[in-house]
XYZ file of N, CA, C and O in Angstrom:
180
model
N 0.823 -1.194 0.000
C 0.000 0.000 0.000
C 0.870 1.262 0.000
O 0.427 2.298 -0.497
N 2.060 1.211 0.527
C 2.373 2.898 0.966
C 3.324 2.205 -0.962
O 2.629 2.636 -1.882
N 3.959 1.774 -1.248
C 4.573 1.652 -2.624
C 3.297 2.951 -3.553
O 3.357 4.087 -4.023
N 2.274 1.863 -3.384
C 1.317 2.541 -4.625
C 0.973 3.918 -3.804
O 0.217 4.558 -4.536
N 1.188 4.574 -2.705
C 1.016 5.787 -2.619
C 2.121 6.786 -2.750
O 2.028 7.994 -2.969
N 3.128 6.086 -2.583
C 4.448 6.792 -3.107
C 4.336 6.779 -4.525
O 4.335 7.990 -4.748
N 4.239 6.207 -5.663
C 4.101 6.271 -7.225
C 2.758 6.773 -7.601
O 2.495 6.971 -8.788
N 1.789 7.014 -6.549
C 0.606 8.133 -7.026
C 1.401 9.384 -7.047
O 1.584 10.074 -8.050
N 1.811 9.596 -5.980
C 2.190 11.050 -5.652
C 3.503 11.812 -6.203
O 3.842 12.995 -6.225
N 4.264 10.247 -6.765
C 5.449 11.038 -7.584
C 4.429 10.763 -8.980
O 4.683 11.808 -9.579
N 3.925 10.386 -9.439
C 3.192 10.857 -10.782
C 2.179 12.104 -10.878
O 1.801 12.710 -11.880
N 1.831 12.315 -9.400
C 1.195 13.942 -9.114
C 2.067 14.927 -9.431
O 1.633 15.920 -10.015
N 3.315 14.834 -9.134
C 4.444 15.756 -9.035
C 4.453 15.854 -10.616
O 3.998 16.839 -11.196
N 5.105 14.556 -11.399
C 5.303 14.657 -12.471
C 4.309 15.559 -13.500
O 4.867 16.386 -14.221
N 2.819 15.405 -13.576
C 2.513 16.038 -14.064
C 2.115 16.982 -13.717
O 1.273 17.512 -14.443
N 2.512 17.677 -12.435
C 2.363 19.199 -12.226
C 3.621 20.120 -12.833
O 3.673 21.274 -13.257
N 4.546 19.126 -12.681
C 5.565 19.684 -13.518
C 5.824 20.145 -14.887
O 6.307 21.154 -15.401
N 5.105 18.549 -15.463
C 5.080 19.001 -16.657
C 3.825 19.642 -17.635
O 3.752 19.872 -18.842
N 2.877 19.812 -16.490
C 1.996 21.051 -16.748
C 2.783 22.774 -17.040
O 2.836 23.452 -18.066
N 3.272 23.011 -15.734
C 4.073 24.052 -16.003
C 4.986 24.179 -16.864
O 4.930 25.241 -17.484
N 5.921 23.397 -17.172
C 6.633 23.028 -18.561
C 5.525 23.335 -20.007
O 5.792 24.169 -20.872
N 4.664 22.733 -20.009
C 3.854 23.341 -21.616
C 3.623 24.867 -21.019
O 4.492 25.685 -21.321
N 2.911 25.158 -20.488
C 3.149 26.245 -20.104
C 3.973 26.975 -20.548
O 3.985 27.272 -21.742
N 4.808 27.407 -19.720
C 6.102 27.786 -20.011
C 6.813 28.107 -21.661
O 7.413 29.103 -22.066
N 6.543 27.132 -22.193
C 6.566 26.609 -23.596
C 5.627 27.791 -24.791
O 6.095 28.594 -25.598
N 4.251 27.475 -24.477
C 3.182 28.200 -25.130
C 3.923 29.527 -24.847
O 4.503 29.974 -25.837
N 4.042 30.310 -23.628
C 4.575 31.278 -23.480
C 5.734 31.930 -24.116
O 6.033 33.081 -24.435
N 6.067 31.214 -24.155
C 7.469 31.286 -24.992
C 7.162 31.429 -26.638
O 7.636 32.270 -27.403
N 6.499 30.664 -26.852
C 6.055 30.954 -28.452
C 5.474 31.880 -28.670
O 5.812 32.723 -29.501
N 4.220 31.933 -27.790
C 3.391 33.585 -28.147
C 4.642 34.625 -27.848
O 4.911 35.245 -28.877
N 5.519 35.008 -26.680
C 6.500 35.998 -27.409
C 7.055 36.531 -28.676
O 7.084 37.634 -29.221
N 7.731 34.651 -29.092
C 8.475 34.825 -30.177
C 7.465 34.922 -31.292
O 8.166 34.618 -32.257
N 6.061 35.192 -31.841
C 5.068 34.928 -32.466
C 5.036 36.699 -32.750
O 5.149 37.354 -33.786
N 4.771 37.197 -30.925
C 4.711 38.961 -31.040
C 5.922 39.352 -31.532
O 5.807 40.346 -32.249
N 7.073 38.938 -31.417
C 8.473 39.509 -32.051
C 8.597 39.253 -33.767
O 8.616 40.280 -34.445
N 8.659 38.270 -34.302
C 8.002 37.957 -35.926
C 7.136 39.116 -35.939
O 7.591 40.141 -36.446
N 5.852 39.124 -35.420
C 5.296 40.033 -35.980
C 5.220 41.520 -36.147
O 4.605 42.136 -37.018
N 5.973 42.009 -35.131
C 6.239 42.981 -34.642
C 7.302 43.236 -36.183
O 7.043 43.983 -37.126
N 8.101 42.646 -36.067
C 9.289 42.775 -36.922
C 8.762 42.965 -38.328
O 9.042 43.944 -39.019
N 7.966 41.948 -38.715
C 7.161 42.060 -39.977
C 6.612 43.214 -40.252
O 6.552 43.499 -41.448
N 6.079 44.169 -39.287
C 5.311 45.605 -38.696
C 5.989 46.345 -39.465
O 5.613 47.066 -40.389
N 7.577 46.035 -38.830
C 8.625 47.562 -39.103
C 8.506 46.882 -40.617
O 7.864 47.610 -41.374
N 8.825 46.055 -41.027
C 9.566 45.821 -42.285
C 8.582 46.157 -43.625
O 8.958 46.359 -44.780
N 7.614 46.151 -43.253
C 6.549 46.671 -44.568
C 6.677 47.973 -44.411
O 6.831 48.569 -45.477
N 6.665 48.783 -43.237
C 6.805 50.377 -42.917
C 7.948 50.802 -43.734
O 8.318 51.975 -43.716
């Protein structure tokens, strides 16, 4: 019993982690998405 509650709770961890990780991620793209476009902005100007 405590096995399978230790490997619930490190697989809780895991995907809280790697929740924040996509996260993180998306974020990162929408920046680089506003910078392209931004850039594209000046460059037709």
């Amino acid at each position: 019993m405590r096995k399978i509650f230790i490997l619930v709770a490190a697989a809780a961890a895991l995907t809280t982690a790697a929740c924040n990780t996509v996260s993180g991620v998306g974020r990162d793209a929408s920046a680089a998405g506003h910078a392209v476009t931004g850039a594209a902005e000046e460059a037709k100007n």
